[in-house]
Amino acid sequence: MDILLSFYLFVLGAVLGSFFNVVALRVPLRESIVRPPSRCPACGARLKGRDLIPIASWLASRGTCRHCGTRVSPLYPLGEAATGLLFAWAYATYGWRPETLIGCLLVSLCVIVTVSDIRYMLIPNRVLLVFAPILAIARLWAPHGPIWSHLLGAVVGGGLLLLVALLSKGGMGLGDVKLFALLGGIIGLPQIPVALVAACLAGTIVGLLLLATGRVKRKQPIPFGPFLAFGALLAYGYGTQWIAAYVSILS
Ligand SMILES: [Zn+2]
């Protein structure tokens, strides 16, 4: 693995991650993603070049606005760092191949829906509508397995979550169902149930931790999109090996 290329992908990811934060925070409010330029939500000061360096600006100002001192959410640098690290991870996992581009697109989708879902408890339709055709074309261009496994992945992913949504009577939104159908189409059939298991495990652990630390109350809904995204990325990177290991234990 080329260190320089990994570093380049990290920087590219962090810069794009900064844009993904804007997309994730503005699209649900039906605001433009290019205008107006970024401002401090508290004092309205326009952010300049030195305020817009991914991760570094937030660290340099110790997580506050340079003008009014209001706390800036750690969601911003976390989204940037996560995108950078996951771009580098996609390259480390798949090397210099078309699959890495699909991996980076998948990471991009996952970061945007995670930030939107944490902030607004919703997964924007418009983000899914932009990513779906791009990912479908990328998948046709560089299939991971047979095409039917991707089509079935979408059907099984969407179907499983639709079942959960119907059983939970509104506990899970249709945004989650659509997201998981799209994720299923990208990562394919044997992997998508693995993604759901990983998402449920992560959701349960984090939910219990939030409950134990008093960050959320009983019966308070927590967004499930971030866990679906997390599960899909894990299954995308390691699902094949996990399934092989599981089968070898059984046989
Ligand atoms: Zn300010």
mmCIF file of C-alpha atoms and ligand atoms in Angstrom:
data_model
loop_
_atom_site.group_PDB
_atom_site.id
_atom_site.type_symbol
_atom_site.label_atom_id
_atom_site.label_comp_id
_atom_site.label_asym_id
_atom_site.label_seq_id
_atom_site.Cartn_x
_atom_site.Cartn_y
_atom_site.Cartn_z
ATOM 1 C CA MET A 1 0.000 0.000 0.000
ATOM 2 C CA ASP A 2 1.318 3.369 -1.003
ATOM 3 C CA ILE A 3 1.590 5.662 2.034
ATOM 4 C CA LEU A 4 1.529 8.816 -0.066
ATOM 5 C CA LEU A 5 -1.662 7.777 -1.854
ATOM 6 C CA SER A 6 -3.287 6.840 1.457
ATOM 7 C CA PHE A 7 -2.410 10.258 2.822
ATOM 8 C CA TYR A 8 -3.724 11.942 -0.328
ATOM 9 C CA LEU A 9 -7.018 10.041 -0.016
ATOM 10 C CA PHE A 10 -7.227 11.024 3.672
ATOM 11 C CA VAL A 11 -6.834 14.718 2.783
ATOM 12 C CA LEU A 12 -9.303 14.418 -0.114
ATOM 13 C CA GLY A 13 -11.762 12.685 2.219
ATOM 14 C CA ALA A 14 -11.387 15.347 4.920
ATOM 15 C CA VAL A 15 -11.982 18.166 2.404
ATOM 16 C CA LEU A 16 -14.999 16.397 0.898
ATOM 17 C CA GLY A 17 -16.172 15.522 4.416
ATOM 18 C CA SER A 18 -16.339 19.243 5.172
ATOM 19 C CA PHE A 19 -18.650 19.644 2.129
ATOM 20 C CA PHE A 20 -20.680 16.566 3.169
ATOM 21 C CA ASN A 21 -21.355 18.242 6.541
ATOM 22 C CA VAL A 22 -22.802 21.230 4.681
ATOM 23 C CA VAL A 23 -24.921 18.917 2.482
ATOM 24 C CA ALA A 24 -26.121 16.908 5.495
ATOM 25 C CA LEU A 25 -27.059 19.998 7.519
ATOM 26 C CA ARG A 26 -28.602 22.086 4.713
ATOM 27 C CA VAL A 27 -30.419 19.643 2.417
ATOM 28 C CA PRO A 28 -33.013 18.608 5.057
ATOM 29 C CA LEU A 29 -33.800 22.329 5.536
ATOM 30 C CA ARG A 30 -34.167 22.717 1.735
ATOM 31 C CA GLU A 31 -31.332 25.257 1.723
ATOM 32 C CA SER A 32 -28.828 25.683 -1.106
ATOM 33 C CA ILE A 33 -25.563 23.817 -0.580
ATOM 34 C CA VAL A 34 -23.470 26.552 -2.248
ATOM 35 C CA ARG A 35 -25.079 29.796 -1.070
ATOM 36 C CA PRO A 36 -24.821 31.528 1.314
ATOM 37 C CA PRO A 37 -21.186 30.859 2.326
ATOM 38 C CA SER A 38 -20.682 29.229 5.735
ATOM 39 C CA ARG A 39 -21.350 31.453 8.733
ATOM 40 C CA CYS A 40 -21.188 30.984 12.480
ATOM 41 C CA PRO A 41 -24.784 30.066 13.433
ATOM 42 C CA ALA A 42 -24.452 32.041 16.686
ATOM 43 C CA CYS A 43 -22.928 35.405 15.666
ATOM 44 C CA GLY A 44 -23.283 35.265 11.870
ATOM 45 C CA ALA A 45 -19.570 35.938 11.250
ATOM 46 C CA ARG A 46 -18.632 34.736 7.789
ATOM 47 C CA LEU A 47 -16.114 31.879 7.924
ATOM 48 C CA LYS A 48 -12.876 32.648 6.057
ATOM 49 C CA GLY A 49 -10.212 30.394 4.591
ATOM 50 C CA ARG A 50 -8.456 29.844 7.910
ATOM 51 C CA ASP A 51 -11.756 28.712 9.502
ATOM 52 C CA LEU A 52 -12.420 26.163 6.785
ATOM 53 C CA ILE A 53 -9.379 23.888 6.981
ATOM 54 C CA PRO A 54 -10.792 20.435 7.774
ATOM 55 C CA ILE A 55 -10.170 19.224 11.360
ATOM 56 C CA ALA A 56 -7.271 21.695 11.919
ATOM 57 C CA SER A 57 -9.472 24.831 12.177
ATOM 58 C CA TRP A 58 -11.663 23.240 14.821
ATOM 59 C CA LEU A 59 -8.609 22.080 16.805
ATOM 60 C CA ALA A 60 -6.855 25.464 16.471
ATOM 61 C CA SER A 61 -9.876 27.338 17.827
ATOM 62 C CA ARG A 62 -10.383 24.635 20.506
ATOM 63 C CA GLY A 63 -13.869 23.914 19.175
ATOM 64 C CA THR A 64 -15.198 27.476 19.463
ATOM 65 C CA CYS A 65 -16.077 30.308 17.047
ATOM 66 C CA ARG A 66 -13.087 32.683 16.678
ATOM 67 C CA HIS A 67 -15.397 35.703 16.806
ATOM 68 C CA CYS A 68 -17.944 35.048 19.534
ATOM 69 C CA GLY A 69 -16.496 32.045 21.382
ATOM 70 C CA THR A 70 -19.638 29.934 20.949
ATOM 71 C CA ARG A 71 -18.980 26.190 21.013
ATOM 72 C CA VAL A 72 -18.797 24.592 17.529
ATOM 73 C CA SER A 73 -20.264 21.082 17.363
ATOM 74 C CA PRO A 74 -17.627 18.317 17.296
ATOM 75 C CA LEU A 75 -19.825 16.726 14.619
ATOM 76 C CA TYR A 76 -17.958 18.892 12.050
ATOM 77 C CA PRO A 77 -14.359 17.713 12.655
ATOM 78 C CA LEU A 78 -15.614 14.185 13.387
ATOM 79 C CA GLY A 79 -17.387 14.036 10.005
ATOM 80 C CA GLU A 80 -14.244 15.328 8.280
ATOM 81 C CA ALA A 81 -11.889 12.953 10.085
ATOM 82 C CA ALA A 82 -14.211 9.983 9.551
ATOM 83 C CA THR A 83 -14.487 10.658 5.810
ATOM 84 C CA GLY A 84 -10.699 11.017 5.484
ATOM 85 C CA LEU A 85 -9.953 7.862 7.460
ATOM 86 C CA LEU A 86 -12.612 5.831 5.637
ATOM 87 C CA PHE A 87 -11.362 6.950 2.193
ATOM 88 C CA ALA A 88 -7.883 5.761 3.220
ATOM 89 C CA TRP A 89 -9.481 2.561 4.586
ATOM 90 C CA ALA A 90 -11.250 1.890 1.256
ATOM 91 C CA TYR A 91 -7.896 2.205 -0.521
ATOM 92 C CA ALA A 92 -6.151 -0.021 2.060
ATOM 93 C CA THR A 93 -8.897 -2.639 1.630
ATOM 94 C CA TYR A 94 -9.282 -2.645 -2.153
ATOM 95 C CA GLY A 95 -6.073 -1.095 -3.514
ATOM 96 C CA TRP A 96 -5.863 0.918 -6.702
ATOM 97 C CA ARG A 97 -8.952 -0.593 -8.336
ATOM 98 C CA PRO A 98 -12.431 0.630 -9.399
ATOM 99 C CA GLU A 99 -13.787 -0.910 -6.202
ATOM 100 C CA THR A 100 -12.009 1.814 -4.200
ATOM 101 C CA LEU A 101 -14.036 4.471 -6.019
ATOM 102 C CA ILE A 102 -17.238 2.616 -5.127
ATOM 103 C CA GLY A 103 -15.954 2.315 -1.548
ATOM 104 C CA CYS A 104 -15.387 6.084 -1.395
ATOM 105 C CA LEU A 105 -18.888 6.745 -2.820
ATOM 106 C CA LEU A 106 -20.354 4.384 -0.218
ATOM 107 C CA VAL A 107 -18.404 6.180 2.544
ATOM 108 C CA SER A 108 -19.668 9.546 1.248
ATOM 109 C CA LEU A 109 -23.295 8.411 1.369
ATOM 110 C CA CYS A 110 -22.799 6.906 4.838
ATOM 111 C CA VAL A 111 -21.235 10.096 6.254
ATOM 112 C CA ILE A 112 -23.986 12.377 4.894
ATOM 113 C CA VAL A 113 -26.896 10.253 6.146
ATOM 114 C CA THR A 114 -25.174 9.790 9.524
ATOM 115 C CA VAL A 115 -24.798 13.543 10.090
ATOM 116 C CA SER A 116 -28.363 14.277 8.862
ATOM 117 C CA ASP A 117 -29.866 11.527 10.965
ATOM 118 C CA ILE A 118 -27.990 12.536 14.134
ATOM 119 C CA ARG A 119 -28.898 16.217 13.666
ATOM 120 C CA TYR A 120 -32.485 15.995 12.365
ATOM 121 C CA MET A 121 -33.554 12.358 12.873
ATOM 122 C CA LEU A 122 -34.165 11.998 9.144
ATOM 123 C CA ILE A 123 -32.450 10.643 6.048
ATOM 124 C CA PRO A 124 -32.927 13.133 3.185
ATOM 125 C CA ASN A 125 -34.669 11.645 0.142
ATOM 126 C CA ARG A 126 -32.767 13.988 -2.135
ATOM 127 C CA VAL A 127 -29.420 12.629 -0.988
ATOM 128 C CA LEU A 128 -30.577 9.058 -1.697
ATOM 129 C CA LEU A 129 -31.922 10.166 -5.102
ATOM 130 C CA VAL A 130 -28.557 11.681 -6.062
ATOM 131 C CA PHE A 131 -26.490 8.714 -4.886
ATOM 132 C CA ALA A 132 -28.722 5.913 -6.243
ATOM 133 C CA PRO A 133 -28.061 6.428 -9.992
ATOM 134 C CA ILE A 134 -24.352 7.237 -9.448
ATOM 135 C CA LEU A 135 -23.864 4.076 -7.405
ATOM 136 C CA ALA A 136 -25.928 1.968 -9.820
ATOM 137 C CA ILE A 137 -23.793 3.083 -12.780
ATOM 138 C CA ALA A 138 -20.587 2.536 -10.786
ATOM 139 C CA ARG A 139 -21.777 -0.966 -9.833
ATOM 140 C CA LEU A 140 -22.651 -1.900 -13.419
ATOM 141 C CA TRP A 141 -19.215 -0.665 -14.476
ATOM 142 C CA ALA A 142 -17.399 -2.589 -11.705
ATOM 143 C CA PRO A 143 -19.557 -5.464 -10.410
ATOM 144 C CA HIS A 144 -18.407 -7.079 -7.167
ATOM 145 C CA GLY A 145 -20.281 -10.305 -7.857
ATOM 146 C CA PRO A 146 -23.059 -11.217 -10.293
ATOM 147 C CA ILE A 147 -25.596 -8.441 -10.930
ATOM 148 C CA TRP A 148 -28.433 -10.549 -9.465
ATOM 149 C CA SER A 149 -26.634 -10.557 -6.096
ATOM 150 C CA HIS A 150 -26.802 -6.747 -6.070
ATOM 151 C CA LEU A 151 -30.457 -6.668 -7.168
ATOM 152 C CA LEU A 152 -31.340 -9.259 -4.533
ATOM 153 C CA GLY A 153 -29.265 -7.312 -1.990
ATOM 154 C CA ALA A 154 -31.483 -4.267 -2.587
ATOM 155 C CA VAL A 155 -34.681 -6.337 -2.333
ATOM 156 C CA VAL A 156 -33.567 -8.228 0.789
ATOM 157 C CA GLY A 157 -32.116 -5.109 2.469
ATOM 158 C CA GLY A 158 -35.207 -3.004 1.803
ATOM 159 C CA GLY A 159 -37.537 -5.939 2.589
ATOM 160 C CA LEU A 160 -35.937 -6.760 5.950
ATOM 161 C CA LEU A 161 -36.140 -3.156 7.110
ATOM 162 C CA LEU A 162 -39.681 -2.728 5.791
ATOM 163 C CA LEU A 163 -40.624 -5.711 7.959
ATOM 164 C CA VAL A 164 -38.936 -4.085 10.972
ATOM 165 C CA ALA A 165 -40.678 -0.772 10.193
ATOM 166 C CA LEU A 166 -44.087 -2.464 10.005
ATOM 167 C CA LEU A 167 -43.504 -4.496 13.187
ATOM 168 C CA SER A 168 -42.181 -1.488 15.128
ATOM 169 C CA LYS A 169 -45.239 0.611 14.104
ATOM 170 C CA GLY A 170 -43.341 3.806 13.302
ATOM 171 C CA GLY A 171 -40.291 3.023 15.453
ATOM 172 C CA MET A 172 -38.303 2.909 12.232
ATOM 173 C CA GLY A 173 -38.817 5.406 9.433
ATOM 174 C CA LEU A 174 -39.167 4.804 5.710
ATOM 175 C CA GLY A 175 -35.894 6.718 5.244
ATOM 176 C CA ASP A 176 -34.097 3.808 6.924
ATOM 177 C CA VAL A 177 -35.880 1.341 4.605
ATOM 178 C CA LYS A 178 -34.875 3.247 1.457
ATOM 179 C CA LEU A 179 -31.317 3.716 2.702
ATOM 180 C CA PHE A 180 -30.906 0.011 3.435
ATOM 181 C CA ALA A 181 -32.318 -0.967 0.026
ATOM 182 C CA LEU A 182 -29.673 1.273 -1.566
ATOM 183 C CA LEU A 183 -26.912 -0.090 0.683
ATOM 184 C CA GLY A 184 -28.065 -3.633 -0.166
ATOM 185 C CA GLY A 185 -27.773 -2.860 -3.857
ATOM 186 C CA ILE A 186 -24.172 -1.752 -3.405
ATOM 187 C CA ILE A 187 -22.811 -4.426 -1.080
ATOM 188 C CA GLY A 188 -24.909 -7.311 -2.462
ATOM 189 C CA LEU A 189 -26.714 -10.300 -1.085
ATOM 190 C CA PRO A 190 -24.575 -12.452 1.123
ATOM 191 C CA GLN A 191 -23.281 -9.308 2.869
ATOM 192 C CA ILE A 192 -26.465 -7.318 3.521
ATOM 193 C CA PRO A 193 -27.880 -9.549 6.327
ATOM 194 C CA VAL A 194 -24.421 -9.338 7.950
ATOM 195 C CA ALA A 195 -24.743 -5.546 7.783
ATOM 196 C CA LEU A 196 -28.120 -5.712 9.554
ATOM 197 C CA VAL A 197 -26.769 -7.939 12.338
ATOM 198 C CA ALA A 198 -23.785 -5.593 12.826
ATOM 199 C CA ALA A 199 -26.114 -2.541 12.805
ATOM 200 C CA CYS A 200 -28.435 -4.071 15.421
ATOM 201 C CA LEU A 201 -25.521 -5.098 17.660
ATOM 202 C CA ALA A 202 -23.914 -1.645 17.426
ATOM 203 C CA GLY A 203 -27.299 0.047 17.951
ATOM 204 C CA THR A 204 -28.011 -2.039 21.052
ATOM 205 C CA ILE A 205 -24.575 -1.411 22.581
ATOM 206 C CA VAL A 206 -24.611 2.340 21.893
ATOM 207 C CA GLY A 207 -28.279 2.603 22.972
ATOM 208 C CA LEU A 208 -27.528 0.917 26.300
ATOM 209 C CA LEU A 209 -24.464 3.138 26.824
ATOM 210 C CA LEU A 210 -26.504 6.306 26.112
ATOM 211 C CA LEU A 211 -29.186 5.082 28.499
ATOM 212 C CA ALA A 212 -26.677 4.164 31.233
ATOM 213 C CA THR A 213 -24.933 7.553 30.986
ATOM 214 C CA GLY A 214 -28.256 9.413 31.015
ATOM 215 C CA ARG A 215 -27.703 10.929 27.535
ATOM 216 C CA VAL A 216 -31.094 9.599 26.401
ATOM 217 C CA LYS A 217 -34.245 8.656 28.325
ATOM 218 C CA ARG A 218 -36.173 5.390 28.112
ATOM 219 C CA LYS A 219 -38.392 5.185 25.019
ATOM 220 C CA GLN A 220 -36.613 8.202 23.511
ATOM 221 C CA PRO A 221 -35.975 7.288 19.862
ATOM 222 C CA ILE A 222 -32.361 7.292 18.663
ATOM 223 C CA PRO A 223 -31.534 7.556 14.940
ATOM 224 C CA PHE A 224 -30.855 4.169 13.352
ATOM 225 C CA GLY A 225 -29.351 5.429 10.063
ATOM 226 C CA PRO A 226 -25.823 5.799 11.509
ATOM 227 C CA PHE A 227 -25.887 2.155 12.638
ATOM 228 C CA LEU A 228 -27.145 0.952 9.247
ATOM 229 C CA ALA A 229 -24.307 2.915 7.629
ATOM 230 C CA PHE A 230 -21.773 1.493 10.093
ATOM 231 C CA GLY A 231 -23.037 -2.078 9.580
ATOM 232 C CA ALA A 232 -22.958 -1.695 5.801
ATOM 233 C CA LEU A 233 -19.360 -0.433 5.835
ATOM 234 C CA LEU A 234 -18.262 -3.313 8.089
ATOM 235 C CA ALA A 235 -20.045 -5.887 5.915
ATOM 236 C CA TYR A 236 -18.654 -4.234 2.787
ATOM 237 C CA GLY A 237 -15.070 -4.476 4.058
ATOM 238 C CA TYR A 238 -15.150 -7.767 5.976
ATOM 239 C CA GLY A 239 -18.475 -9.532 5.280
ATOM 240 C CA THR A 240 -17.018 -12.063 2.855
ATOM 241 C CA GLN A 241 -14.349 -13.186 5.354
ATOM 242 C CA TRP A 242 -16.874 -13.304 8.217
ATOM 243 C CA ILE A 243 -19.293 -15.455 6.219
ATOM 244 C CA ALA A 244 -16.438 -17.794 5.224
ATOM 245 C CA ALA A 245 -15.303 -18.074 8.866
ATOM 246 C CA TYR A 246 -18.891 -18.727 10.021
ATOM 247 C CA VAL A 247 -19.418 -21.444 7.393
ATOM 248 C CA SER A 248 -16.113 -23.100 8.298
ATOM 249 C CA ILE A 249 -17.187 -23.267 11.964
ATOM 250 C CA LEU A 250 -20.500 -24.856 11.013
ATOM 251 C CA SER A 251 -19.028 -27.437 8.622
HETATM 252 ZN ZN ZN B 1 -19.593 33.130 16.225
#
